[in-house]
Each structure stands twice: as C-alpha cells, then as structure tokens.
Amino acid sequence: LTIRCGQQVIVSGSLTHAVDQSLTTWTLQPDRLEVTLTKQDTGSMWPELVTGDTRGQQLLDPAVVEDVHNRLSHLCSDNEVQEAGDGFAPTFNLDQLEDCDTAPEDSWSLVRLEAETHSITHQISLAGHQWLMAVCEAADRPPSVCVRHDVDGCVWRLEPPPASADWPCQHVGTFFALGYVAASKQQKKFMLAAPDLSYAVICEASSHVFVYRKSSAVGGELRNRKTAAKVPTVAKQQLINLESPSPLLGACATNSYLFILTVDTLYSS
C-alpha cells in the first residue's frame, strides 16, 4: 500500500492482511484525505494497518460496538439473583462473571523448552490474558493458542524461532466476544475450534454444546433496524441439546464436522 498526496508519501508498506481492491475508495478534501479499505476477511482483527507502522489510532465502528453489546446483553443482569426453585438452576448474574475473571492470571506464562536440554528458551507472560484453548490448525505444526483479549478470543500461531532471540507469534484469527461468553459458562468442560477457525465450541459437562460460527455473507439483503445500514455478514450461534444425559468424555472439531463423545454415544454434526 502506498498513499501519496502530491509529492508527499503519507503511508507506504505491506498491508497486514489482504483487502478487496475493487471496494477501495478515496476522498480528498481541503484539509483531509480519507482512504477506505475493505478487508477480504471481515472477521479478522488487524494489529496494525501497515506492517511495522504503529502510527495512528484504532477507532471501532459505533454500530459494531452497539451490535456486540446487544447480542451479549442476555448474558448479564442488573438484578440480584434470587433463590432458585426446585429443579431449576439460578440465573446468571454479573457477580458470577467477575468470579471467573479474577483467576490468578498473574502467574500464567507460555513457555518454550529446548527438546534436548529441557531448558527454557522463551517465556511469554499471559498476565491479564486468560487462556481459553489450544487450536490445532494443521498436523505438521504445533497447536496455536487462543487467549482472551478484552472480551474477544485471539488465536496466535507459534512459529519456530529464527536465529535471533525473538519468538515470533502471528495473530491468525479472532473469535469476537468468545472470552466474555466463555466466562459465563460455569459448567463448561471443553473448548475447541475448527482448524480453519470458522467456528468455536463450548461443551458443558453434559447435555449442552454451544457452537459459535464466525461471520459469513448474507444471502439476500439484510439491514440494521436502527440505522438502516446494510448488513453484509452475520455470525450464527447454535445450541445442541444431546439426547444422552451422560457426561461428555471428549470432543473433536474439523472444518466440516463436530464430534462429541459421551459415555454411551458418539455424536456427529
């Protein structure tokens, strides 16, 4: 990407990820140059626009922020939880979420060991970033890690370290609001994701499996009821009720299928 105004080069370098060139626009005003780029992968979070250029400030779209708050509002309550009746579990309240978030994360670290000497070669502090799950992107590379950043779950690929002392970790995907949702699931037993990061799964100890699919293109025209803005993509959430009440023993997510194993049944979806 190179942005030049007259003879002055404003931005120049490689974009962090690909954009849709056909949707790129620019507007020049007397005191302002505005360039609009559209991501090819709308579900990804960019740490920076141009690789190595940390200038500028990230401003989130108010419509996106409002939509996230609206979709997560059912997970919170401003009312005190009352005693549940017989056979009913108490509803979720904010105090339960805070209890999950106050785990002793200051002592968590991601450590790389040298295979022969077992000595520590690299160590990354995860203080403030709750561990969510490991993601197996491919059989020929180590599992990627998904940790919580604010309310989201960010997936980081651990690359083999080069000759330098640095340990490169590449951000390859984001599950929006997954950290927030996972904190509310008091009965969760497993968390996993598809190798292509198209969906994430939270399995409870028995009976319930929650599937969170990333945004996909809308077939037809869909508009926001408040702003009337066109909605190009929609993220879907699914709840799977297992017929067997037996405890869950394991789960496996592929790009096309989800397998759930209980004591007496193997499910596929």
mmCIF file of C-alpha atoms in Angstrom:
data_model
loop_
_atom_site.group_PDB
_atom_site.id
_atom_site.type_symbol
_atom_site.label_atom_id
_atom_site.label_comp_id
_atom_site.label_asym_id
_atom_site.label_seq_id
_atom_site.Cartn_x
_atom_site.Cartn_y
_atom_site.Cartn_z
ATOM 1 C CA LEU A 1 0.000 0.000 0.000
ATOM 2 C CA THR A 2 1.294 3.431 -0.947
ATOM 3 C CA ILE A 3 -0.654 6.623 -0.241
ATOM 4 C CA ARG A 4 0.815 9.778 -1.750
ATOM 5 C CA CYS A 5 -0.586 13.301 -1.744
ATOM 6 C CA GLY A 6 1.273 15.374 -4.281
ATOM 7 C CA GLN A 7 4.944 14.652 -3.718
ATOM 8 C CA GLN A 8 4.441 13.643 -0.071
ATOM 9 C CA VAL A 9 4.318 9.921 0.760
ATOM 10 C CA ILE A 10 1.928 9.522 3.691
ATOM 11 C CA VAL A 11 1.863 5.726 4.062
ATOM 12 C CA SER A 12 3.963 3.075 2.364
ATOM 13 C CA GLY A 13 4.434 -0.598 3.145
ATOM 14 C CA SER A 14 2.868 -4.047 3.142
ATOM 15 C CA LEU A 15 -0.657 -4.432 4.483
ATOM 16 C CA THR A 16 -1.087 -6.777 7.439
ATOM 17 C CA HIS A 17 -3.722 -8.774 5.539
ATOM 18 C CA ALA A 18 -5.417 -8.716 2.140
ATOM 19 C CA VAL A 19 -8.069 -6.175 1.143
ATOM 20 C CA ASP A 20 -10.705 -6.113 -1.587
ATOM 21 C CA GLN A 21 -9.177 -3.756 -4.140
ATOM 22 C CA SER A 22 -12.462 -3.304 -6.004
ATOM 23 C CA LEU A 23 -14.005 -1.668 -2.911
ATOM 24 C CA THR A 24 -11.131 0.729 -2.194
ATOM 25 C CA THR A 25 -12.156 4.400 -2.341
ATOM 26 C CA TRP A 26 -10.564 7.745 -1.510
ATOM 27 C CA THR A 27 -11.871 11.250 -0.888
ATOM 28 C CA LEU A 28 -9.757 14.417 -0.923
ATOM 29 C CA GLN A 29 -10.940 17.485 0.971
ATOM 30 C CA PRO A 30 -9.125 20.797 1.533
ATOM 31 C CA ASP A 31 -7.698 19.645 4.870
ATOM 32 C CA ARG A 32 -8.281 15.906 4.819
ATOM 33 C CA LEU A 33 -7.543 12.792 2.765
ATOM 34 C CA GLU A 34 -9.806 9.828 3.516
ATOM 35 C CA VAL A 35 -8.994 6.346 2.174
ATOM 36 C CA THR A 36 -11.416 3.450 2.712
ATOM 37 C CA LEU A 37 -10.125 -0.132 2.558
ATOM 38 C CA THR A 38 -12.337 -3.225 2.882
ATOM 39 C CA LYS A 39 -10.927 -6.412 4.406
ATOM 40 C CA GLN A 40 -11.242 -9.647 2.492
ATOM 41 C CA ASP A 41 -11.637 -11.487 5.803
ATOM 42 C CA THR A 42 -14.089 -9.349 7.739
ATOM 43 C CA GLY A 43 -13.716 -11.468 10.875
ATOM 44 C CA SER A 44 -10.018 -10.777 11.442
ATOM 45 C CA MET A 45 -8.532 -8.155 13.743
ATOM 46 C CA TRP A 46 -5.511 -6.270 12.427
ATOM 47 C CA PRO A 47 -2.829 -5.321 14.958
ATOM 48 C CA GLU A 48 -1.753 -2.591 12.529
ATOM 49 C CA LEU A 49 -2.664 -1.392 9.045
ATOM 50 C CA VAL A 50 0.832 -1.463 7.562
ATOM 51 C CA THR A 51 3.329 -3.978 8.880
ATOM 52 C CA GLY A 52 5.826 -2.247 11.156
ATOM 53 C CA ASP A 53 3.970 1.094 11.145
ATOM 54 C CA THR A 54 2.466 1.725 14.595
ATOM 55 C CA ARG A 55 1.220 5.246 13.901
ATOM 56 C CA GLY A 56 -2.435 6.149 14.122
ATOM 57 C CA GLN A 57 -5.293 5.104 16.378
ATOM 58 C CA GLN A 58 -7.849 2.312 16.101
ATOM 59 C CA LEU A 59 -11.442 3.555 16.267
ATOM 60 C CA LEU A 60 -14.178 0.935 16.416
ATOM 61 C CA ASP A 61 -17.350 1.392 14.398
ATOM 62 C CA PRO A 62 -20.088 2.515 16.856
ATOM 63 C CA ALA A 63 -22.612 0.334 15.022
ATOM 64 C CA VAL A 64 -20.387 -2.730 15.532
ATOM 65 C CA VAL A 65 -19.887 -1.935 19.226
ATOM 66 C CA GLU A 66 -23.623 -1.458 19.728
ATOM 67 C CA ASP A 67 -24.376 -4.707 17.924
ATOM 68 C CA VAL A 68 -21.939 -6.636 20.157
ATOM 69 C CA HIS A 69 -23.491 -5.141 23.290
ATOM 70 C CA ASN A 70 -26.976 -6.022 22.079
ATOM 71 C CA ARG A 71 -26.005 -9.616 21.286
ATOM 72 C CA LEU A 72 -24.381 -10.074 24.703
ATOM 73 C CA SER A 73 -27.000 -8.275 26.779
ATOM 74 C CA HIS A 74 -28.834 -11.529 27.554
ATOM 75 C CA LEU A 75 -25.759 -12.789 29.412
ATOM 76 C CA CYS A 76 -25.908 -10.025 32.027
ATOM 77 C CA SER A 77 -28.425 -8.923 34.599
ATOM 78 C CA ASP A 78 -28.708 -5.835 36.776
ATOM 79 C CA ASN A 79 -30.966 -7.687 39.209
ATOM 80 C CA GLU A 80 -29.868 -9.752 42.173
ATOM 81 C CA VAL A 81 -30.132 -13.492 41.650
ATOM 82 C CA GLN A 82 -32.940 -14.962 43.710
ATOM 83 C CA GLU A 83 -33.015 -18.420 45.173
ATOM 84 C CA ALA A 84 -33.950 -20.938 42.508
ATOM 85 C CA GLY A 85 -36.895 -23.237 42.938
ATOM 86 C CA ASP A 86 -36.716 -26.999 42.999
ATOM 87 C CA GLY A 87 -35.323 -28.387 39.790
ATOM 88 C CA PHE A 88 -34.216 -25.005 38.430
ATOM 89 C CA ALA A 89 -30.704 -23.609 38.323
ATOM 90 C CA PRO A 90 -30.154 -19.979 39.342
ATOM 91 C CA THR A 91 -29.898 -17.467 36.523
ATOM 92 C CA PHE A 92 -26.592 -15.878 35.573
ATOM 93 C CA ASN A 93 -25.607 -12.542 37.040
ATOM 94 C CA LEU A 94 -22.613 -10.245 36.737
ATOM 95 C CA ASP A 95 -21.060 -11.436 40.004
ATOM 96 C CA GLN A 96 -20.545 -14.889 38.533
ATOM 97 C CA LEU A 97 -18.744 -13.407 35.541
ATOM 98 C CA GLU A 98 -16.409 -11.414 37.756
ATOM 99 C CA ASP A 99 -15.553 -14.520 39.773
ATOM 100 C CA CYS A 100 -14.389 -16.204 36.565
ATOM 101 C CA ASP A 101 -12.347 -13.226 35.515
ATOM 102 C CA THR A 102 -10.443 -12.953 38.791
ATOM 103 C CA ALA A 103 -8.426 -16.114 38.239
ATOM 104 C CA PRO A 104 -4.742 -15.856 39.290
ATOM 105 C CA GLU A 105 -3.577 -14.936 35.795
ATOM 106 C CA ASP A 106 -0.521 -13.048 37.036
ATOM 107 C CA SER A 107 1.319 -16.366 37.354
ATOM 108 C CA TRP A 108 0.404 -17.731 33.908
ATOM 109 C CA SER A 109 3.112 -17.941 31.271
ATOM 110 C CA LEU A 110 3.634 -19.559 27.887
ATOM 111 C CA VAL A 111 6.986 -21.343 27.962
ATOM 112 C CA ARG A 112 9.082 -22.921 25.205
ATOM 113 C CA LEU A 113 11.529 -25.674 26.192
ATOM 114 C CA GLU A 114 14.602 -26.886 24.326
ATOM 115 C CA ALA A 115 13.973 -30.546 23.430
ATOM 116 C CA GLU A 116 17.365 -31.952 24.412
ATOM 117 C CA THR A 117 18.338 -29.937 27.480
ATOM 118 C CA HIS A 118 14.777 -29.162 28.666
ATOM 119 C CA SER A 119 15.927 -25.636 29.407
ATOM 120 C CA ILE A 120 13.620 -22.653 28.936
ATOM 121 C CA THR A 121 14.444 -20.761 25.739
ATOM 122 C CA HIS A 122 11.494 -18.358 25.630
ATOM 123 C CA GLN A 123 8.808 -17.263 28.059
ATOM 124 C CA ILE A 124 5.756 -15.076 27.424
ATOM 125 C CA SER A 125 3.688 -13.711 30.290
ATOM 126 C CA LEU A 126 -0.071 -14.197 29.929
ATOM 127 C CA ALA A 127 -0.920 -11.843 32.784
ATOM 128 C CA GLY A 128 -4.263 -10.255 32.005
ATOM 129 C CA HIS A 129 -4.920 -12.638 29.107
ATOM 130 C CA GLN A 130 -6.893 -15.670 30.201
ATOM 131 C CA TRP A 131 -6.079 -18.953 28.475
ATOM 132 C CA LEU A 132 -9.098 -20.199 26.527
ATOM 133 C CA MET A 133 -7.992 -23.176 24.415
ATOM 134 C CA ALA A 134 -5.479 -24.701 22.028
ATOM 135 C CA VAL A 135 -6.317 -24.819 18.316
ATOM 136 C CA CYS A 136 -4.862 -27.497 16.013
ATOM 137 C CA GLU A 137 -4.625 -25.738 12.650
ATOM 138 C CA ALA A 138 -2.572 -28.459 10.962
ATOM 139 C CA ALA A 139 -0.989 -31.782 11.847
ATOM 140 C CA ASP A 140 2.512 -30.626 10.877
ATOM 141 C CA ARG A 141 2.722 -27.643 13.230
ATOM 142 C CA PRO A 142 2.322 -27.076 16.976
ATOM 143 C CA PRO A 143 -1.144 -26.120 18.221
ATOM 144 C CA SER A 144 -1.959 -22.440 18.152
ATOM 145 C CA VAL A 145 -3.144 -20.787 21.349
ATOM 146 C CA CYS A 146 -6.322 -18.820 21.945
ATOM 147 C CA VAL A 147 -6.184 -16.321 24.802
ATOM 148 C CA ARG A 148 -8.575 -13.659 25.933
ATOM 149 C CA HIS A 149 -8.011 -10.051 24.856
ATOM 150 C CA ASP A 150 -10.655 -7.820 26.422
ATOM 151 C CA VAL A 151 -13.897 -9.685 25.561
ATOM 152 C CA ASP A 152 -12.536 -11.471 22.483
ATOM 153 C CA GLY A 153 -10.601 -14.678 21.960
ATOM 154 C CA CYS A 154 -7.485 -14.105 19.837
ATOM 155 C CA VAL A 155 -5.696 -17.020 18.171
ATOM 156 C CA TRP A 156 -1.892 -16.853 17.984
ATOM 157 C CA ARG A 157 0.231 -19.165 15.856
ATOM 158 C CA LEU A 158 3.556 -20.105 17.435
ATOM 159 C CA GLU A 159 6.192 -20.050 14.723
ATOM 160 C CA PRO A 160 9.597 -21.769 15.071
ATOM 161 C CA PRO A 161 12.059 -19.202 16.425
ATOM 162 C CA PRO A 162 14.703 -17.961 13.970
ATOM 163 C CA ALA A 163 18.349 -17.467 14.757
ATOM 164 C CA SER A 164 17.507 -14.270 16.635
ATOM 165 C CA ALA A 165 16.367 -14.262 20.239
ATOM 166 C CA ASP A 166 12.760 -13.401 19.362
ATOM 167 C CA TRP A 167 9.932 -15.940 19.356
ATOM 168 C CA PRO A 168 7.548 -14.916 16.554
ATOM 169 C CA CYS A 169 3.844 -15.298 17.319
ATOM 170 C CA GLN A 170 1.422 -14.487 14.491
ATOM 171 C CA HIS A 171 -2.167 -13.379 15.086
ATOM 172 C CA VAL A 172 -4.252 -15.531 12.737
ATOM 173 C CA GLY A 173 -7.827 -15.053 13.885
ATOM 174 C CA THR A 174 -10.293 -13.622 16.381
ATOM 175 C CA PHE A 175 -13.444 -15.049 17.918
ATOM 176 C CA PHE A 176 -15.405 -11.951 18.828
ATOM 177 C CA ALA A 177 -16.790 -11.890 22.400
ATOM 178 C CA LEU A 178 -15.711 -15.515 22.993
ATOM 179 C CA GLY A 179 -13.842 -14.606 26.173
ATOM 180 C CA TYR A 180 -16.918 -12.839 27.514
ATOM 181 C CA VAL A 181 -19.202 -15.748 26.667
ATOM 182 C CA ALA A 182 -16.809 -18.408 27.993
ATOM 183 C CA ALA A 183 -16.640 -16.662 31.364
ATOM 184 C CA SER A 184 -20.408 -17.027 31.729
ATOM 185 C CA LYS A 185 -20.412 -20.783 31.091
ATOM 186 C CA GLN A 186 -19.994 -22.097 34.619
ATOM 187 C CA GLN A 187 -20.436 -25.727 33.530
ATOM 188 C CA LYS A 188 -18.012 -25.696 30.592
ATOM 189 C CA LYS A 189 -15.786 -28.744 30.252
ATOM 190 C CA PHE A 190 -14.189 -28.394 26.803
ATOM 191 C CA MET A 191 -13.411 -25.507 24.463
ATOM 192 C CA LEU A 192 -12.238 -26.137 20.914
ATOM 193 C CA ALA A 193 -12.274 -24.673 17.421
ATOM 194 C CA ALA A 194 -12.158 -25.834 13.820
ATOM 195 C CA PRO A 195 -8.717 -25.864 12.155
ATOM 196 C CA ASP A 196 -9.814 -23.135 9.717
ATOM 197 C CA LEU A 197 -11.156 -21.053 12.647
ATOM 198 C CA SER A 198 -14.634 -20.967 11.104
ATOM 199 C CA TYR A 199 -16.313 -21.794 14.415
ATOM 200 C CA ALA A 200 -15.639 -22.289 18.117
ATOM 201 C CA VAL A 201 -17.309 -24.722 20.502
ATOM 202 C CA ILE A 202 -18.020 -24.692 24.234
ATOM 203 C CA CYS A 203 -19.069 -28.056 25.689
ATOM 204 C CA GLU A 204 -20.715 -28.285 29.075
ATOM 205 C CA ALA A 205 -20.203 -31.274 31.349
ATOM 206 C CA SER A 206 -23.338 -32.899 29.949
ATOM 207 C CA SER A 207 -26.271 -32.323 27.601
ATOM 208 C CA HIS A 208 -25.373 -28.929 26.089
ATOM 209 C CA VAL A 209 -22.936 -27.910 23.348
ATOM 210 C CA PHE A 210 -22.682 -24.288 22.150
ATOM 211 C CA VAL A 211 -21.393 -23.562 18.631
ATOM 212 C CA TYR A 212 -20.315 -20.034 17.661
ATOM 213 C CA ARG A 213 -19.814 -19.562 13.926
ATOM 214 C CA LYS A 214 -17.854 -16.636 12.525
ATOM 215 C CA SER A 215 -19.428 -14.098 10.217
ATOM 216 C CA SER A 216 -20.471 -15.260 6.767
ATOM 217 C CA ALA A 217 -22.033 -13.486 3.800
ATOM 218 C CA VAL A 218 -25.769 -12.909 3.896
ATOM 219 C CA GLY A 219 -27.797 -14.467 1.101
ATOM 220 C CA GLY A 220 -30.003 -11.538 0.163
ATOM 221 C CA GLU A 221 -30.444 -8.070 1.614
ATOM 222 C CA LEU A 222 -30.402 -7.537 5.381
ATOM 223 C CA ARG A 223 -30.457 -4.147 7.088
ATOM 224 C CA ASN A 224 -29.970 -2.904 10.626
ATOM 225 C CA ARG A 225 -33.360 -1.969 12.063
ATOM 226 C CA LYS A 226 -31.972 1.058 13.912
ATOM 227 C CA THR A 227 -29.507 2.532 11.432
ATOM 228 C CA ALA A 228 -30.911 1.068 8.174
ATOM 229 C CA ALA A 229 -27.322 0.242 7.226
ATOM 230 C CA LYS A 230 -26.867 -2.815 5.037
ATOM 231 C CA VAL A 231 -25.525 -5.844 6.915
ATOM 232 C CA PRO A 232 -23.177 -7.826 4.642
ATOM 233 C CA THR A 233 -22.336 -10.627 7.096
ATOM 234 C CA VAL A 234 -23.995 -12.399 10.025
ATOM 235 C CA ALA A 235 -22.488 -14.534 12.792
ATOM 236 C CA LYS A 236 -24.555 -17.508 13.963
ATOM 237 C CA GLN A 237 -24.853 -19.228 17.331
ATOM 238 C CA GLN A 238 -26.248 -22.725 17.792
ATOM 239 C CA LEU A 239 -27.233 -24.751 20.837
ATOM 240 C CA ILE A 240 -27.032 -28.540 20.547
ATOM 241 C CA ASN A 241 -29.081 -30.490 23.084
ATOM 242 C CA LEU A 242 -27.710 -34.006 23.404
ATOM 243 C CA GLU A 243 -30.255 -36.749 23.908
ATOM 244 C CA SER A 244 -27.980 -38.643 26.265
ATOM 245 C CA PRO A 245 -27.599 -37.175 29.782
ATOM 246 C CA SER A 246 -24.269 -38.991 30.162
ATOM 247 C CA PRO A 247 -21.162 -36.918 30.933
ATOM 248 C CA LEU A 248 -19.089 -35.714 27.987
ATOM 249 C CA LEU A 249 -15.776 -37.510 27.580
ATOM 250 C CA GLY A 250 -14.309 -35.645 24.622
ATOM 251 C CA ALA A 251 -14.872 -33.553 21.520
ATOM 252 C CA CYS A 252 -13.187 -33.045 18.156
ATOM 253 C CA ALA A 253 -13.804 -30.221 15.671
ATOM 254 C CA THR A 254 -12.935 -30.462 11.979
ATOM 255 C CA ASN A 255 -13.667 -27.956 9.230
ATOM 256 C CA SER A 256 -16.787 -29.891 8.208
ATOM 257 C CA TYR A 257 -17.872 -31.930 11.232
ATOM 258 C CA LEU A 258 -18.095 -31.729 15.011
ATOM 259 C CA PHE A 259 -17.780 -34.958 17.018
ATOM 260 C CA ILE A 260 -18.977 -35.272 20.617
ATOM 261 C CA LEU A 261 -18.283 -38.371 22.732
ATOM 262 C CA THR A 262 -20.279 -39.262 25.838
ATOM 263 C CA VAL A 263 -20.118 -42.364 27.988
ATOM 264 C CA ASP A 264 -22.537 -44.252 25.744
ATOM 265 C CA THR A 265 -22.878 -42.280 22.478
ATOM 266 C CA LEU A 266 -20.751 -40.721 19.733
ATOM 267 C CA TYR A 267 -22.457 -37.731 18.101
ATOM 268 C CA SER A 268 -21.514 -36.011 14.843
ATOM 269 C CA SER A 269 -22.861 -32.758 13.488
#
